[in-house]
Coordinates of N, CA and C in Angstrom, one line a residue:
M61 N 0.8 -1.2 0.0 CA 0.0 0.0 0.0 C 0.9 1.3 0.0
T62 N 0.5 2.2 -0.8 CA 1.3 3.5 -1.0 C 1.1 4.4 0.2
G63 N 2.1 4.9 0.8 CA 2.0 5.8 1.9 C 2.0 7.3 1.5
W64 N 1.9 8.2 2.5 CA 1.8 9.6 2.2 C 3.0 10.2 1.5
T65 N 4.2 9.6 1.6 CA 5.4 10.2 1.0 C 5.2 10.2 -0.5
A66 N 4.3 9.4 -1.1 CA 4.1 9.4 -2.5 C 3.5 10.7 -3.0
E67 N 2.9 11.4 -2.0 CA 2.2 12.7 -2.3 C 3.2 13.9 -2.2
A68 N 4.5 13.6 -1.8 CA 5.5 14.6 -1.6 C 6.6 14.5 -2.6
P69 N 6.6 15.1 -3.7 CA 7.6 14.9 -4.7 C 9.0 15.3 -4.2
A70 N 9.1 16.2 -3.3 CA 10.4 16.5 -2.7 C 11.1 15.4 -2.1
L71 N 10.3 14.3 -1.7 CA 10.9 13.2 -1.0 C 11.0 12.0 -1.9
S72 N 11.0 12.2 -3.2 CA 11.1 11.1 -4.2 C 12.4 10.4 -4.1
G73 N 13.5 11.0 -3.6 CA 14.8 10.4 -3.6 C 15.1 9.6 -2.3
L74 N 14.0 9.3 -1.5 CA 14.3 8.6 -0.3 C 14.6 7.1 -0.5
D75 N 15.5 6.6 0.3 CA 15.7 5.1 0.3 C 14.6 4.4 1.0
P76 N 14.4 3.1 0.7 CA 13.2 2.4 1.2 C 13.1 2.4 2.7
A77 N 14.2 2.4 3.4 CA 14.1 2.4 4.9 C 13.6 3.7 5.4
A78 N 14.0 4.8 4.8 CA 13.6 6.1 5.3 C 12.1 6.3 4.9
R79 N 11.8 5.9 3.7 CA 10.4 6.0 3.2 C 9.4 5.2 4.2
A80 N 9.8 4.0 4.5 CA 9.0 3.2 5.4 C 8.8 3.9 6.8
R81 N 9.9 4.5 7.3 CA 9.8 5.1 8.6 C 8.9 6.3 8.5
L82 N 8.9 7.1 7.5 CA 8.0 8.2 7.3 C 6.6 7.8 7.1
D83 N 6.4 6.8 6.3 CA 5.0 6.4 6.0 C 4.3 5.8 7.2
A84 N 5.1 5.4 8.2 CA 4.5 4.9 9.5 C 3.8 6.1 10.2
L85 N 4.1 7.3 9.9 CA 3.5 8.5 10.6 C 2.2 8.8 9.9
T86 N 1.2 9.3 10.7 CA -0.1 9.5 10.1 C -0.4 11.0 9.9
P87 N -0.8 11.3 8.6 CA -1.1 12.7 8.3 C -2.3 13.2 9.2
A88 N -2.3 14.5 9.5 CA -3.3 15.1 10.3 C -3.9 16.3 9.5
L89 N -5.2 16.7 9.9 CA -5.8 17.8 9.3 C -5.9 19.0 10.3
A90 N -5.4 20.1 9.8 CA -5.4 21.3 10.7 C -6.4 22.3 10.0
P91 N -7.6 22.4 10.6 CA -8.6 23.3 10.0 C -8.1 24.7 9.9
R92 N -8.7 25.5 9.0 CA -8.3 26.9 8.8 C -8.4 27.6 10.2
G93 N -7.3 28.4 10.5 CA -7.3 29.2 11.7 C -6.6 28.5 12.9
T94 N -6.2 27.2 12.7 CA -5.5 26.5 13.7 C -4.1 27.1 13.9
V95 N -3.8 27.4 15.2 CA -2.4 27.9 15.5 C -1.5 26.7 15.7
L96 N -0.5 26.5 14.9 CA 0.4 25.4 15.0 C 1.5 25.6 16.0
F97 N 2.0 26.8 16.1 CA 3.0 27.1 17.1 C 3.0 28.6 17.4
R98 N 3.5 28.9 18.6 CA 3.6 30.3 19.0 C 5.0 30.6 19.5
P99 N 5.4 31.9 19.5 CA 6.8 32.3 20.0 C 7.0 31.8 21.4
G100 N 8.2 31.3 21.6 CA 8.6 30.8 22.9 C 8.4 29.3 23.1
E101 N 7.6 28.7 22.3 CA 7.3 27.2 22.4 C 8.5 26.4 21.9
A102 N 8.7 25.3 22.5 CA 9.7 24.4 22.0 C 9.3 23.8 20.6
V103 N 10.3 23.6 19.7 CA 10.0 23.1 18.4 C 9.5 21.7 18.5
K104 N 8.3 21.4 18.0 CA 7.7 20.1 18.1 C 8.2 19.0 17.1
G105 N 8.6 19.5 15.9 CA 9.0 18.6 14.9 C 9.1 19.3 13.6
Y106 N 9.4 18.5 12.5 CA 9.5 19.0 11.2 C 8.1 18.8 10.5
V107 N 7.6 19.9 9.9 CA 6.3 19.8 9.3 C 6.4 19.6 7.8
V108 N 5.7 18.7 7.2 CA 5.6 18.5 5.8 C 4.1 18.7 5.4
V109 N 3.9 19.8 4.6 CA 2.5 20.2 4.2 C 2.2 19.4 2.9
L110 N 1.1 18.6 3.0 CA 0.7 17.8 1.8 C -0.3 18.6 1.0
S111 N -1.2 19.4 1.6 CA -2.1 20.2 0.9 C -2.5 21.4 1.8
G112 N -2.9 22.5 1.2 CA -3.2 23.7 2.0 C -2.1 24.7 2.1
E113 N -2.2 25.5 3.1 CA -1.1 26.6 3.3 C -1.1 27.0 4.8
V114 N 0.2 27.1 5.2 CA 0.4 27.6 6.6 C 1.2 28.9 6.5
G115 N 0.7 30.0 7.2 CA 1.3 31.3 7.2 C 2.2 31.4 8.5
V116 N 3.4 31.8 8.4 CA 4.3 32.0 9.5 C 4.5 33.5 9.7
H117 N 4.0 34.0 10.8 CA 4.0 35.5 11.1 C 4.9 35.9 12.2
L118 N 5.5 37.0 12.1 CA 6.2 37.7 13.2 C 5.3 38.7 13.8
V119 N 5.1 38.6 15.1 CA 4.2 39.4 15.9 C 5.0 40.4 16.7
G120 N 4.8 41.7 16.5 CA 5.5 42.7 17.3 C 4.8 43.0 18.6
P121 N 5.5 43.8 19.5 CA 5.0 44.1 20.8 C 3.6 44.8 20.8
T122 N 3.3 45.5 19.7 CA 2.0 46.2 19.6 C 0.9 45.3 19.0
G123 N 1.3 44.1 18.7 CA 0.3 43.2 18.0 C 0.3 43.2 16.5
R124 N 1.1 44.1 15.9 CA 1.2 44.2 14.5 C 1.9 42.9 14.0
E125 N 1.4 42.4 12.9 CA 2.0 41.2 12.3 C 2.6 41.4 10.9
I126 N 3.7 40.7 10.7 CA 4.3 40.7 9.3 C 4.4 39.2 8.9
L127 N 3.9 38.9 7.7 CA 4.0 37.6 7.1 C 5.5 37.3 6.7
L128 N 6.1 36.4 7.4 CA 7.5 36.0 7.1 C 7.5 35.2 5.8
Y129 N 6.7 34.2 5.8 CA 6.6 33.3 4.6 C 5.4 32.4 4.8
A130 N 5.0 31.8 3.7 CA 3.9 30.8 3.7 C 4.5 29.4 3.3
V131 N 4.0 28.4 4.0 CA 4.5 27.0 3.7 C 3.4 26.3 2.9
T132 N 3.6 26.0 1.7 CA 2.7 25.2 0.9 C 3.4 23.9 0.5
P133 N 2.7 22.9 -0.1 CA 3.3 21.6 -0.4 C 4.7 21.8 -1.1
G134 N 5.7 21.1 -0.6 CA 7.0 21.1 -1.2 C 7.9 22.2 -0.6
E135 N 7.4 23.0 0.3 CA 8.2 24.1 0.9 C 8.6 23.8 2.3
A136 N 9.6 24.4 2.8 CA 10.1 24.2 4.2 C 9.7 25.3 5.1
C137 N 9.5 24.9 6.4 CA 9.3 25.9 7.5 C 10.6 26.2 8.1
V138 N 11.2 27.4 7.9 CA 12.5 27.7 8.4 C 12.5 27.6 10.0
Q139 N 11.4 28.1 10.6 CA 11.4 28.1 12.1 C 11.5 26.7 12.6
S140 N 10.9 25.7 12.0 CA 11.0 24.3 12.5 C 12.3 23.7 12.2
T141 N 12.8 23.9 10.9 CA 14.1 23.3 10.6 C 15.3 23.9 11.4
L142 N 15.3 25.2 11.5 CA 16.4 25.8 12.3 C 16.3 25.4 13.8
G143 N 15.1 25.4 14.3 CA 14.9 25.0 15.7 C 15.3 23.6 16.0
L144 N 15.0 22.7 15.1 CA 15.4 21.3 15.2 C 17.0 21.1 15.1
L145 N 17.6 21.8 14.2 CA 19.0 21.7 14.0 C 19.8 22.4 15.0
G146 N 19.3 23.6 15.5 CA 20.0 24.4 16.4 C 19.6 24.4 17.8
G147 N 18.4 23.8 18.1 CA 17.9 23.7 19.4 C 17.1 24.8 20.0
G148 N 16.9 25.9 19.2 CA 16.1 27.1 19.6 C 14.6 26.8 19.7
D149 N 13.9 27.8 20.3 CA 12.5 27.8 20.4 C 11.9 28.5 19.2
Y150 N 10.6 28.4 19.0 CA 9.9 29.2 17.9 C 10.0 30.7 18.3
T151 N 10.2 31.5 17.3 CA 10.2 33.0 17.5 C 9.1 33.6 16.7
A152 N 8.2 32.8 16.0 CA 7.1 33.4 15.2 C 5.9 32.5 15.5
E153 N 4.8 32.9 14.9 CA 3.5 32.2 15.0 C 3.1 31.6 13.7
A154 N 2.7 30.3 13.7 CA 2.2 29.7 12.5 C 0.7 29.4 12.6
V155 N 0.0 29.8 11.5 CA -1.4 29.6 11.5 C -1.8 28.9 10.1
A156 N -2.7 27.9 10.2 CA -3.3 27.3 9.0 C -4.1 28.3 8.3
E157 N -3.7 28.8 7.1 CA -4.5 29.8 6.3 C -5.7 29.2 5.6
T158 N -5.6 27.9 5.4 CA -6.7 27.1 4.8 C -6.7 25.8 5.5
D159 N -7.8 25.0 5.3 CA -7.7 23.6 5.8 C -6.5 23.0 5.2
T160 N -5.6 22.5 6.1 CA -4.3 22.0 5.7 C -4.1 20.6 6.2
R161 N -3.6 19.8 5.3 CA -3.3 18.4 5.6 C -1.7 18.3 5.7
L162 N -1.3 17.8 6.8 CA 0.2 17.9 7.1 C 0.6 16.7 7.9
V163 N 1.9 16.5 7.9 CA 2.5 15.4 8.7 C 3.6 16.1 9.6
L164 N 3.6 15.7 10.9 CA 4.6 16.2 11.8 C 5.6 15.1 12.1
L165 N 6.9 15.4 11.7 CA 7.9 14.4 12.0 C 8.5 14.8 13.4
P166 N 8.3 13.9 14.4 CA 8.9 14.3 15.7 C 10.4 14.4 15.6
R167 N 10.9 15.2 16.6 CA 12.4 15.5 16.6 C 13.2 14.2 16.5
P168 N 13.0 13.1 17.2 CA 13.9 12.0 17.1 C 13.8 11.4 15.7
V169 N 12.7 11.4 15.1 CA 12.6 10.8 13.7 C 13.3 11.7 12.7
F170 N 13.1 13.0 12.8 CA 13.8 14.0 12.0 C 15.3 13.9 12.1
L171 N 15.8 14.0 13.3 CA 17.3 13.9 13.5 C 17.9 12.6 13.1
G172 N 17.1 11.5 13.4 CA 17.6 10.2 13.0 C 17.7 10.0 11.5
L173 N 16.8 10.6 10.7 CA 16.8 10.5 9.3 C 17.9 11.5 8.7
I174 N 18.1 12.6 9.4 CA 19.2 13.5 8.9 C 20.5 12.8 9.0
D175 N 20.7 12.0 10.0 CA 21.9 11.3 10.2 C 22.1 10.1 9.3
A176 N 20.9 9.4 9.1 CA 21.0 8.1 8.4 C 20.7 8.1 6.9
S177 N 19.9 9.1 6.5 CA 19.4 9.0 5.1 C 19.9 10.2 4.2
P178 N 20.8 10.0 3.3 CA 21.3 11.0 2.4 C 20.2 11.7 1.6
G179 N 19.2 10.8 1.2 CA 18.1 11.4 0.4 C 17.3 12.3 1.2
F180 N 17.0 12.0 2.4 CA 16.2 12.9 3.3 C 17.0 14.1 3.6
R181 N 18.2 14.0 3.9 CA 19.1 15.1 4.2 C 19.1 16.1 3.0
R182 N 19.3 15.6 1.8 CA 19.3 16.5 0.6 C 18.0 17.2 0.4
A183 N 16.9 16.5 0.7 CA 15.5 17.1 0.5 C 15.3 18.2 1.5
V184 N 15.7 18.0 2.8 CA 15.6 19.0 3.8 C 16.4 20.2 3.5
F185 N 17.7 20.0 3.1 CA 18.6 21.2 2.9 C 18.2 21.9 1.6
A186 N 17.7 21.2 0.6 CA 17.3 21.9 -0.6 C 16.1 22.8 -0.3
A187 N 15.1 22.2 0.4 CA 13.9 23.0 0.8 C 14.3 24.2 1.6
L188 N 15.2 24.0 2.6 CA 15.7 25.1 3.4 C 16.4 26.2 2.6
A189 N 17.2 25.8 1.7 CA 17.9 26.8 0.9 C 17.0 27.6 0.1
A190 N 16.0 27.0 -0.5 CA 15.0 27.7 -1.4 C 14.2 28.6 -0.5
R191 N 13.8 28.2 0.7 CA 13.1 29.1 1.6 C 13.9 30.3 2.0
M192 N 15.2 30.1 2.4 CA 16.0 31.2 2.8 C 16.2 32.2 1.7
Q193 N 16.2 31.7 0.4 CA 16.3 32.6 -0.7 C 15.1 33.4 -0.8
D194 N 13.9 32.8 -0.6 CA 12.6 33.5 -0.7 C 12.6 34.6 0.4
M195 N 13.1 34.3 1.6 CA 13.0 35.2 2.7 C 14.0 36.4 2.4
M196 N 15.1 36.2 1.8 CA 16.0 37.3 1.4 C 15.3 38.2 0.5
H197 N 14.6 37.6 -0.5 CA 13.8 38.5 -1.4 C 12.7 39.3 -0.7
A198 N 12.1 38.6 0.2 CA 11.0 39.3 1.0 C 11.6 40.5 1.8
V199 N 12.8 40.3 2.4 CA 13.4 41.3 3.2 C 13.8 42.5 2.2
E200 N 14.3 42.2 1.0 CA 14.7 43.2 0.0 C 13.4 44.0 -0.3
R201 N 12.3 43.3 -0.6 CA 11.1 44.0 -0.9 C 10.7 45.0 0.1
V202 N 10.6 44.5 1.4 CA 10.2 45.4 2.5 C 11.2 46.5 2.7
A203 N 12.5 46.3 2.6 CA 13.5 47.3 2.8 C 13.6 48.3 1.7
F204 N 13.4 47.9 0.5 CA 13.8 48.8 -0.6 C 12.6 49.1 -1.6
Q205 N 11.5 48.4 -1.5 CA 10.4 48.6 -2.4 C 9.4 49.4 -1.8
P206 N 8.9 50.5 -2.4 CA 7.8 51.3 -1.8 C 6.6 50.5 -1.5
V207 N 5.8 51.0 -0.5 CA 4.6 50.4 -0.1 C 3.6 50.3 -1.3
D208 N 3.5 51.3 -2.1 CA 2.6 51.3 -3.3 C 2.9 50.1 -4.2
A209 N 4.2 49.9 -4.4 CA 4.6 48.8 -5.3 C 4.3 47.5 -4.7
R210 N 4.6 47.3 -3.4 CA 4.3 46.1 -2.7 C 2.8 45.8 -2.7
L211 N 2.0 46.8 -2.4 CA 0.5 46.6 -2.4 C 0.0 46.2 -3.7
A212 N 0.4 47.0 -4.8 CA -0.1 46.7 -6.1 C 0.3 45.3 -6.5
A213 N 1.6 44.8 -6.2 CA 2.0 43.5 -6.6 C 1.2 42.4 -5.8
A214 N 0.9 42.7 -4.6 CA 0.1 41.7 -3.8 C -1.3 41.6 -4.3
L215 N -1.9 42.7 -4.7 CA -3.3 42.7 -5.3 C -3.3 41.9 -6.6
L216 N -2.3 42.2 -7.5 CA -2.3 41.5 -8.8 C -2.1 40.0 -8.6
S217 N -1.2 39.6 -7.6 CA -0.9 38.2 -7.5 C -2.1 37.4 -6.8
R218 N -2.9 38.1 -6.1 CA -4.0 37.5 -5.4 C -5.3 37.5 -6.1
A219 N -5.4 38.3 -7.2 CA -6.7 38.5 -7.9 C -7.1 37.2 -8.6
D220 N -8.4 36.9 -8.5 CA -9.0 35.7 -9.2 C -9.2 36.1 -10.7
A221 N -9.8 35.1 -11.4 CA -10.0 35.3 -12.8 C -10.9 36.5 -13.1
G222 N -11.8 36.9 -12.2 CA -12.7 38.0 -12.3 C -12.1 39.3 -11.8
G223 N -10.8 39.3 -11.4 CA -10.2 40.5 -10.9 C -10.5 40.9 -9.5
A224 N -11.0 39.9 -8.7 CA -11.4 40.2 -7.3 C -10.3 39.6 -6.4
V225 N -10.0 40.4 -5.4 CA -9.1 39.9 -4.3 C -9.9 39.8 -3.0
H226 N -10.0 38.6 -2.6 CA -10.8 38.3 -1.3 C -9.8 38.3 -0.1
A227 N -9.6 39.5 0.4 CA -8.8 39.7 1.6 C -9.1 41.0 2.3
T228 N -9.0 41.0 3.6 CA -9.3 42.2 4.3 C -8.0 43.1 4.3
Q229 N -8.2 44.4 4.6 CA -7.1 45.3 4.7 C -6.0 44.9 5.6
A230 N -6.5 44.3 6.8 CA -5.5 43.8 7.7 C -4.7 42.6 7.1
E231 N -5.3 41.7 6.4 CA -4.6 40.6 5.8 C -3.6 41.1 4.7
L232 N -4.0 42.1 3.9 CA -3.1 42.7 2.9 C -1.9 43.4 3.6
A233 N -2.2 44.1 4.7 CA -1.1 44.7 5.5 C -0.1 43.7 6.0
V234 N -0.6 42.6 6.5 CA 0.4 41.5 7.0 C 1.2 41.0 5.8
A235 N 0.5 40.8 4.7 CA 1.2 40.2 3.5 C 2.3 41.1 3.0
I236 N 2.2 42.5 3.1 CA 3.2 43.3 2.5 C 4.1 44.0 3.6
G237 N 3.9 43.6 4.9 CA 4.7 44.2 5.9 C 4.5 45.6 6.2
S238 N 3.2 46.0 6.2 CA 2.9 47.4 6.5 C 1.7 47.4 7.5
A239 N 1.2 48.6 7.8 CA 0.1 48.8 8.7 C -1.3 48.8 8.0
R240 N -2.3 48.4 8.7 CA -3.6 48.4 8.0 C -4.0 49.8 7.6
E241 N -3.7 50.8 8.4 CA -4.1 52.2 8.1 C -3.4 52.7 6.8
V242 N -2.2 52.2 6.6 CA -1.5 52.6 5.4 C -2.1 52.0 4.1
V243 N -2.5 50.7 4.3 CA -3.2 50.0 3.2 C -4.5 50.7 2.9
A244 N -5.3 51.0 4.0 CA -6.6 51.7 3.8 C -6.4 53.0 3.0
R245 N -5.4 53.8 3.3 CA -5.2 55.1 2.6 C -4.9 54.8 1.2
K246 N -4.0 53.8 0.9 CA -3.6 53.6 -0.5 C -4.8 53.1 -1.3
L247 N -5.6 52.2 -0.7 CA -6.8 51.7 -1.4 C -7.8 52.8 -1.7
D248 N -8.0 53.7 -0.7 CA -8.9 54.8 -0.9 C -8.4 55.7 -2.0
T249 N -7.1 56.0 -2.1 CA -6.6 56.8 -3.1 C -6.8 56.2 -4.5
W250 N -6.5 54.9 -4.6 CA -6.7 54.2 -5.8 C -8.1 54.0 -6.2
A251 N -9.0 53.9 -5.3 CA -10.5 53.9 -5.6 C -10.9 55.2 -6.2
R252 N -10.4 56.3 -5.7 CA -10.8 57.6 -6.2 C -10.2 57.8 -7.6
A253 N -9.1 57.2 -7.9 CA -8.5 57.2 -9.2 C -9.1 56.3 -10.2
G254 N -10.0 55.4 -9.7 CA -10.6 54.4 -10.6 C -9.8 53.2 -10.8
W255 N -8.8 52.9 -10.0 CA -8.0 51.7 -10.2 C -8.6 50.5 -9.5
V256 N -9.3 50.7 -8.4 CA -9.9 49.6 -7.7 C -11.3 50.0 -7.2
E257 N -12.1 49.0 -6.8 CA -13.3 49.2 -6.0 C -13.2 48.4 -4.8
T258 N -13.5 49.0 -3.6 CA -13.4 48.2 -2.4 C -14.7 47.9 -1.8
G259 N -14.8 46.8 -1.1 CA -16.0 46.3 -0.4 C -15.5 45.6 0.9
R260 N -16.5 45.1 1.6 CA -16.1 44.4 2.8 C -15.4 43.1 2.5
G261 N -14.1 43.0 2.8 CA -13.3 41.8 2.6 C -13.0 41.5 1.1
V262 N -13.2 42.5 0.2 CA -12.9 42.3 -1.2 C -12.4 43.6 -1.8
V263 N -11.4 43.4 -2.7 CA -11.0 44.5 -3.6 C -11.1 44.1 -5.0
R264 N -11.8 44.9 -5.8 CA -11.9 44.5 -7.3 C -11.0 45.4 -8.1
L265 N -10.2 44.8 -8.9 CA -9.2 45.6 -9.7 C -9.9 46.1 -11.0
T266 N -10.1 47.4 -11.1 CA -10.7 48.0 -12.3 C -9.7 48.5 -13.3
D267 N -8.5 48.7 -12.9 CA -7.4 49.2 -13.8 C -6.1 48.4 -13.5
P268 N -6.1 47.1 -13.9 CA -4.9 46.3 -13.6 C -3.6 46.9 -14.2
A269 N -3.8 47.6 -15.4 CA -2.6 48.1 -16.1 C -1.9 49.2 -15.2
A270 N -2.7 50.0 -14.5 CA -2.2 51.0 -13.6 C -1.5 50.4 -12.5
L271 N -2.1 49.3 -11.9 CA -1.4 48.6 -10.8 C -0.1 48.0 -11.2
R272 N -0.1 47.4 -12.5 CA 1.1 46.8 -12.9 C 2.2 47.8 -13.1
R273 N 1.9 49.0 -13.6 CA 2.9 50.1 -13.7 C 3.4 50.5 -12.3
T274 N 2.5 50.5 -11.3 CA 2.9 50.9 -10.0 C 3.8 49.8 -9.4
A275 N 3.5 48.6 -9.7 CA 4.3 47.4 -9.1 C 5.6 47.2 -9.9
G276 N 5.8 48.0 -11.0 CA 7.0 47.8 -11.8 C 7.0 46.6 -12.6
M277 N 5.9 46.1 -13.0 CA 5.8 44.9 -13.8 C 5.8 45.2 -15.3

């Protein structure tokens, strides 16, 4: 019988012993909104997302959040990987953004496979390297790209086929590393210019070309 590792292409290079050890673990469902870990908690294990999305947020003293990264199938959670390898606690919060099917590899299993399985080790470090590269790009965007460009790019990337973005102003602020009030002002300006129309929990793109110019696309 085929186990869950068959659903994870990143683990295709596993040797039979490592695959059998992982397939002995049971996938779990985390409903949307489930908090998977919080700052200060000990790292529980290595998370493999099979379907859905987990958002990892940095929460400031005032409660403001910044989205560090999202974990989707095939991607690594830096917080978990570095905590397991270095022994530190979580410094961010992870929340299931959708109903998410995942597998948690307990610390002994993860560390045992890192030592014993070259295929598993390559998969973990390749995913970690790709994630670190993504985070560097995110830092560059927040540090050097204007809020207007970041917000326009976020709207364009999230729009459905009908040009609607189903997200609150707070969610957009978290996604671009800004404050909700800043996003609200930008959307109000763009609405008056005829670029967007805003409603409760939705933004409709009425002039995508203008947004693309603002995003530098």
